[in-house]
């Protein structure tokens, strides 16, 4: 088996079109797409530059939609495909202050994946939103939150391989969503079951601790 690598800055206009054209020029088709690229944008919304917020939406939302839109039709035609959209528990619980568009972007990815999952039923194309919680990676180094996040108990953290394996199993089983790790499943279940004002009171307290 031969691996080809292509690099692209997904925030750049036209990057995805060029990427897909480069793959086609090599005579390759794409059977599996993992929309994984993402990062956090610290700071409160009004103190951030709009261009940074725009680039963030481009990478976390628009690129996910565009790559899928360009590659999923071929999967459907060939009767086989796998799409994992890496969302987050953050898309399923109340949003926190700072990283203002992160939760909304991940909620979008969950809803988008659910819709596409249903559209692709019976076509051999499986679509899953992968919702990890805190995962050891470079994410919190890149956004400068390592020190604050280090205060969160180890029980809440997973390693990237565990998350990736859970995502692979879920897409193979054609599950629309996969929340990794029991602590994350408990948090999401509570956020769904408790009344909104209780959830928001808990969120407010947690937000104070994170500041
Ligand atoms: N870590 C967590 O606690 C956590 C929890 C829930 C969900 N997630 C999600 O998991 C996914 C992977 O994050 P991670 O934890 O593995 O973080 P990571 O180690 O920082 O990896 C992020 C990846 O996204 C790529 N990326 C960022 N901006 C890009 C751009 N403009 N164009 C192309 N690629 C770009 C990075 O590429 P370069 O290295 O080349 O910049 C890197 O490969 C993200 O969608 C994140 O939101 C993470």
Short mmCIF file of C-alpha atoms and ligand atoms in Angstrom, two decimals:
data_model
loop_
_atom_site.label_atom_id
_atom_site.label_comp_id
_atom_site.label_asym_id
_atom_site.label_seq_id
_atom_site.Cartn_x
_atom_site.Cartn_y
_atom_site.Cartn_z
CA UNK A 1 0.00 0.00 0.00
CA UNK A 2 1.27 3.47 -0.87
CA UNK A 3 0.51 6.64 1.10
CA UNK A 4 0.43 10.02 -0.56
CA UNK A 5 0.51 13.21 1.47
CA UNK A 6 -0.73 16.62 0.45
CA UNK A 7 -0.59 19.65 2.69
CA UNK A 8 -3.09 22.50 2.74
CA UNK A 9 -3.99 25.43 4.94
CA UNK A 10 -7.74 24.94 5.12
CA UNK A 11 -8.24 28.58 6.07
CA UNK A 12 -6.97 29.67 2.62
CA UNK A 13 -9.59 30.40 -0.02
CA UNK A 14 -9.48 27.77 -2.78
CA UNK A 15 -7.31 25.39 -0.72
CA UNK A 16 -9.85 22.57 -0.76
CA UNK A 17 -10.51 22.83 -4.49
CA UNK A 18 -6.75 22.60 -5.10
CA UNK A 19 -6.40 19.69 -2.68
CA UNK A 20 -9.18 17.68 -4.30
CA UNK A 21 -7.79 18.44 -7.78
CA UNK A 22 -4.31 17.29 -6.68
CA UNK A 23 -5.75 13.97 -5.43
CA UNK A 24 -7.64 13.49 -8.71
CA UNK A 25 -4.49 14.33 -10.71
CA UNK A 26 -2.78 11.38 -8.99
CA UNK A 27 -5.64 9.18 -10.22
CA UNK A 28 -6.82 8.53 -6.67
CA UNK A 29 -10.32 8.37 -5.24
CA UNK A 30 -11.14 8.99 -1.59
CA UNK A 31 -13.05 6.27 0.26
CA UNK A 32 -12.57 7.65 3.76
CA UNK A 33 -12.59 11.24 4.94
CA UNK A 34 -11.72 12.31 8.48
CA UNK A 35 -12.49 15.96 9.01
CA UNK A 36 -10.15 16.42 11.97
CA UNK A 37 -8.45 19.81 11.59
CA UNK A 38 -9.31 22.16 14.41
CA UNK A 39 -8.01 24.50 17.04
CA UNK A 40 -9.24 26.84 19.73
CA UNK A 41 -9.31 30.60 19.55
CA UNK A 42 -8.84 31.92 23.10
CA UNK A 43 -10.15 35.27 24.21
CA UNK A 44 -13.55 36.82 24.55
CA UNK A 45 -15.48 37.41 21.34
CA UNK A 46 -15.34 41.21 21.34
CA UNK A 47 -11.58 41.27 22.00
CA UNK A 48 -10.68 39.06 19.05
CA UNK A 49 -9.96 40.07 15.48
CA UNK A 50 -12.81 39.28 13.08
CA UNK A 51 -10.37 37.89 10.50
CA UNK A 52 -9.27 35.31 13.09
CA UNK A 53 -12.88 34.37 13.81
CA UNK A 54 -13.57 34.13 10.08
CA UNK A 55 -10.57 31.84 9.53
CA UNK A 56 -11.72 29.76 12.50
CA UNK A 57 -15.17 29.28 10.95
CA UNK A 58 -13.55 28.48 7.62
CA UNK A 59 -11.46 25.67 9.13
CA UNK A 60 -13.92 24.23 11.66
CA UNK A 61 -17.17 24.63 9.73
CA UNK A 62 -16.85 25.55 6.04
CA UNK A 63 -13.91 23.25 5.29
CA UNK A 64 -15.78 20.31 6.87
CA UNK A 65 -18.78 21.02 4.65
CA UNK A 66 -16.77 21.68 1.48
CA UNK A 67 -14.49 18.64 1.74
CA UNK A 68 -17.52 16.44 2.38
CA UNK A 69 -19.47 18.06 -0.44
CA UNK A 70 -16.65 17.47 -2.89
CA UNK A 71 -15.78 13.91 -1.81
CA UNK A 72 -19.03 12.26 -0.66
CA UNK A 73 -20.70 12.17 -4.12
CA UNK A 74 -17.90 9.90 -5.39
CA UNK A 75 -18.32 7.68 -2.34
CA UNK A 76 -22.07 7.38 -3.03
CA UNK A 77 -21.45 6.60 -6.72
CA UNK A 78 -18.99 3.85 -5.81
CA UNK A 79 -21.32 2.54 -3.08
CA UNK A 80 -18.69 2.79 -0.35
CA UNK A 81 -17.47 5.55 1.90
CA UNK A 82 -16.66 6.53 5.45
CA UNK A 83 -16.84 10.06 6.85
CA UNK A 84 -15.78 10.88 10.39
CA UNK A 85 -16.38 14.47 11.41
CA UNK A 86 -14.43 15.25 14.55
CA UNK A 87 -16.79 17.33 16.68
CA UNK A 88 -16.58 17.52 20.48
CA UNK A 89 -18.49 17.12 23.72
CA UNK A 90 -18.31 20.93 23.62
CA UNK A 91 -20.92 20.79 20.87
CA UNK A 92 -23.35 18.96 23.15
CA UNK A 93 -23.14 20.94 26.40
CA UNK A 94 -23.56 24.65 27.21
CA UNK A 95 -20.87 26.85 25.69
CA UNK A 96 -18.19 28.35 27.93
CA UNK A 97 -16.86 31.92 27.85
CA UNK A 98 -13.76 32.44 25.66
CA UNK A 99 -13.30 30.23 22.58
CA UNK A 100 -16.72 31.68 21.82
CA UNK A 101 -17.37 30.01 18.47
CA UNK A 102 -15.86 26.63 19.40
CA UNK A 103 -19.00 25.12 20.96
CA UNK A 104 -21.30 26.52 18.26
CA UNK A 105 -18.97 25.22 15.51
CA UNK A 106 -18.92 21.73 17.03
CA UNK A 107 -22.73 21.77 17.46
CA UNK A 108 -22.95 22.57 13.76
CA UNK A 109 -20.67 19.64 12.94
CA UNK A 110 -22.87 17.27 15.00
CA UNK A 111 -26.09 18.42 13.27
CA UNK A 112 -24.45 18.39 9.84
CA UNK A 113 -23.22 14.83 10.44
CA UNK A 114 -26.66 13.65 11.61
CA UNK A 115 -28.32 15.05 8.51
CA UNK A 116 -25.73 13.60 6.13
CA UNK A 117 -25.83 10.26 7.98
CA UNK A 118 -29.56 10.00 7.22
CA UNK A 119 -29.13 11.12 3.60
CA UNK A 120 -26.50 8.44 3.02
CA UNK A 121 -28.42 5.52 4.51
CA UNK A 122 -28.52 2.62 2.06
CA UNK A 123 -25.74 4.08 -0.11
CA UNK A 124 -22.83 2.33 1.59
CA UNK A 125 -21.55 5.64 2.95
CA UNK A 126 -21.30 5.81 6.74
CA UNK A 127 -21.18 9.20 8.47
CA UNK A 128 -20.30 9.69 12.14
CA UNK A 129 -19.79 12.72 14.34
CA UNK A 130 -16.98 11.84 16.75
CA UNK A 131 -17.41 13.69 20.04
CA UNK A 132 -14.38 13.37 22.29
CA UNK A 133 -13.93 15.20 25.53
CA UNK A 134 -10.54 16.29 26.77
CA UNK A 135 -7.88 14.47 24.77
CA UNK A 136 -4.11 14.51 25.13
CA UNK A 137 -2.78 16.17 21.96
CA UNK A 138 -1.15 19.46 21.02
CA UNK A 139 -4.52 21.24 21.12
CA UNK A 140 -4.10 22.90 24.51
CA UNK A 141 -0.45 23.77 23.83
CA UNK A 142 -1.39 25.51 20.58
CA UNK A 143 -4.11 27.60 22.28
CA UNK A 144 -2.04 28.31 25.39
CA UNK A 145 -4.51 26.66 27.80
CA UNK A 146 -2.26 23.80 29.02
CA UNK A 147 -1.80 25.25 32.54
CA UNK A 148 -5.54 25.82 33.15
CA UNK A 149 -6.51 22.48 31.62
CA UNK A 150 -3.89 20.70 33.73
CA UNK A 151 -6.11 21.38 36.76
CA UNK A 152 -8.84 19.14 35.38
CA UNK A 153 -8.72 15.60 36.89
CA UNK A 154 -7.04 12.90 34.86
CA UNK A 155 -10.27 10.88 34.82
CA UNK A 156 -11.60 13.38 32.27
CA UNK A 157 -8.73 12.87 29.82
CA UNK A 158 -8.32 10.28 27.08
CA UNK A 159 -5.43 9.50 24.79
CA UNK A 160 -5.77 10.18 21.08
CA UNK A 161 -5.48 6.51 20.09
CA UNK A 162 -8.44 5.54 22.29
CA UNK A 163 -10.51 8.33 20.72
CA UNK A 164 -9.47 7.37 17.18
CA UNK A 165 -10.29 3.69 17.78
CA UNK A 166 -13.72 4.61 19.14
CA UNK A 167 -14.37 6.76 16.06
CA UNK A 168 -13.29 3.99 13.72
CA UNK A 169 -15.55 1.43 15.44
CA UNK A 170 -18.48 3.88 15.38
CA UNK A 171 -18.18 4.70 11.68
CA UNK A 172 -17.82 1.02 10.81
CA UNK A 173 -21.02 0.35 12.79
CA UNK A 174 -22.62 3.35 11.02
CA UNK A 175 -23.49 5.14 14.24
CA UNK A 176 -24.39 8.82 13.66
CA UNK A 177 -22.59 9.95 16.79
CA UNK A 178 -19.93 8.64 19.12
CA UNK A 179 -19.29 10.25 22.50
CA UNK A 180 -16.03 8.80 23.76
CA UNK A 181 -15.50 7.75 27.39
CA UNK A 182 -18.10 7.19 30.12
CA UNK A 183 -17.42 10.48 32.00
CA UNK A 184 -18.24 12.38 28.80
CA UNK A 185 -21.38 10.31 28.21
CA UNK A 186 -22.52 11.08 31.79
CA UNK A 187 -21.90 14.83 31.31
CA UNK A 188 -23.84 14.90 28.04
CA UNK A 189 -26.70 12.85 29.53
CA UNK A 190 -26.95 15.24 32.50
CA UNK A 191 -26.86 18.29 30.21
CA UNK A 192 -29.77 16.76 28.27
CA UNK A 193 -31.80 15.65 31.28
CA UNK A 194 -31.45 18.57 33.68
CA UNK A 195 -33.60 21.70 33.26
CA UNK A 196 -31.88 24.44 31.23
CA UNK A 197 -31.58 26.90 34.15
CA UNK A 198 -29.90 24.26 36.36
CA UNK A 199 -27.46 23.40 33.54
CA UNK A 200 -26.67 27.10 33.04
CA UNK A 201 -26.07 27.57 36.79
CA UNK A 202 -23.57 24.67 36.74
CA UNK A 203 -21.98 26.12 33.57
CA UNK A 204 -21.62 29.53 35.22
CA UNK A 205 -19.80 27.99 38.19
CA UNK A 206 -17.51 25.94 35.91
CA UNK A 207 -16.80 29.04 33.81
CA UNK A 208 -15.68 30.94 36.91
CA UNK A 209 -13.21 28.15 37.75
CA UNK A 210 -11.75 28.18 34.24
CA UNK A 211 -11.08 31.93 34.19
N1 LIG B 1 -7.71 17.84 22.27
C1 LIG B 1 -8.92 17.91 22.78
O1 LIG B 1 -9.12 17.99 24.03
C2 LIG B 1 -10.12 17.85 21.87
C3 LIG B 1 -11.38 17.59 22.43
C4 LIG B 1 -12.48 17.50 21.60
C5 LIG B 1 -12.35 17.68 20.23
N2 LIG B 1 -11.12 17.95 19.71
C6 LIG B 1 -11.03 18.14 18.25
O2 LIG B 1 -10.14 17.16 17.74
C7 LIG B 1 -9.62 17.62 16.48
C8 LIG B 1 -8.13 17.38 16.46
O3 LIG B 1 -7.51 18.20 17.44
P1 LIG B 1 -6.29 17.69 18.34
O4 LIG B 1 -6.76 17.57 19.71
O5 LIG B 1 -5.63 16.52 17.71
O6 LIG B 1 -5.36 18.99 18.28
P2 LIG B 1 -3.92 19.18 17.63
O7 LIG B 1 -2.96 18.16 18.15
O8 LIG B 1 -3.59 20.63 17.84
O9 LIG B 1 -4.18 18.89 16.09
C9 LIG B 1 -4.94 19.77 15.29
C10 LIG B 1 -4.74 19.44 13.83
O10 LIG B 1 -5.50 20.38 13.04
C11 LIG B 1 -4.66 20.86 12.02
N3 LIG B 1 -5.02 22.21 11.61
C12 LIG B 1 -5.24 23.29 12.39
N4 LIG B 1 -5.48 24.38 11.64
C13 LIG B 1 -5.41 23.97 10.33
C14 LIG B 1 -5.54 24.62 9.09
N5 LIG B 1 -5.79 25.95 9.00
N6 LIG B 1 -5.40 23.90 7.95
C15 LIG B 1 -5.12 22.57 8.02
N7 LIG B 1 -4.97 21.90 9.17
C16 LIG B 1 -5.11 22.59 10.32
C17 LIG B 1 -3.25 20.87 12.64
O11 LIG B 1 -2.30 20.88 11.61
P3 LIG B 1 -0.85 21.56 11.91
O12 LIG B 1 -0.25 20.75 13.01
O13 LIG B 1 -0.17 21.45 10.60
O14 LIG B 1 -1.14 22.96 12.33
C18 LIG B 1 -3.27 19.55 13.41
O15 LIG B 1 -2.97 18.47 12.57
C19 LIG B 1 -10.01 19.09 16.38
O16 LIG B 1 -11.10 19.22 15.50
C20 LIG B 1 -10.43 19.46 17.80
O17 LIG B 1 -11.38 20.51 17.82
C21 LIG B 1 -10.00 18.03 20.49
#
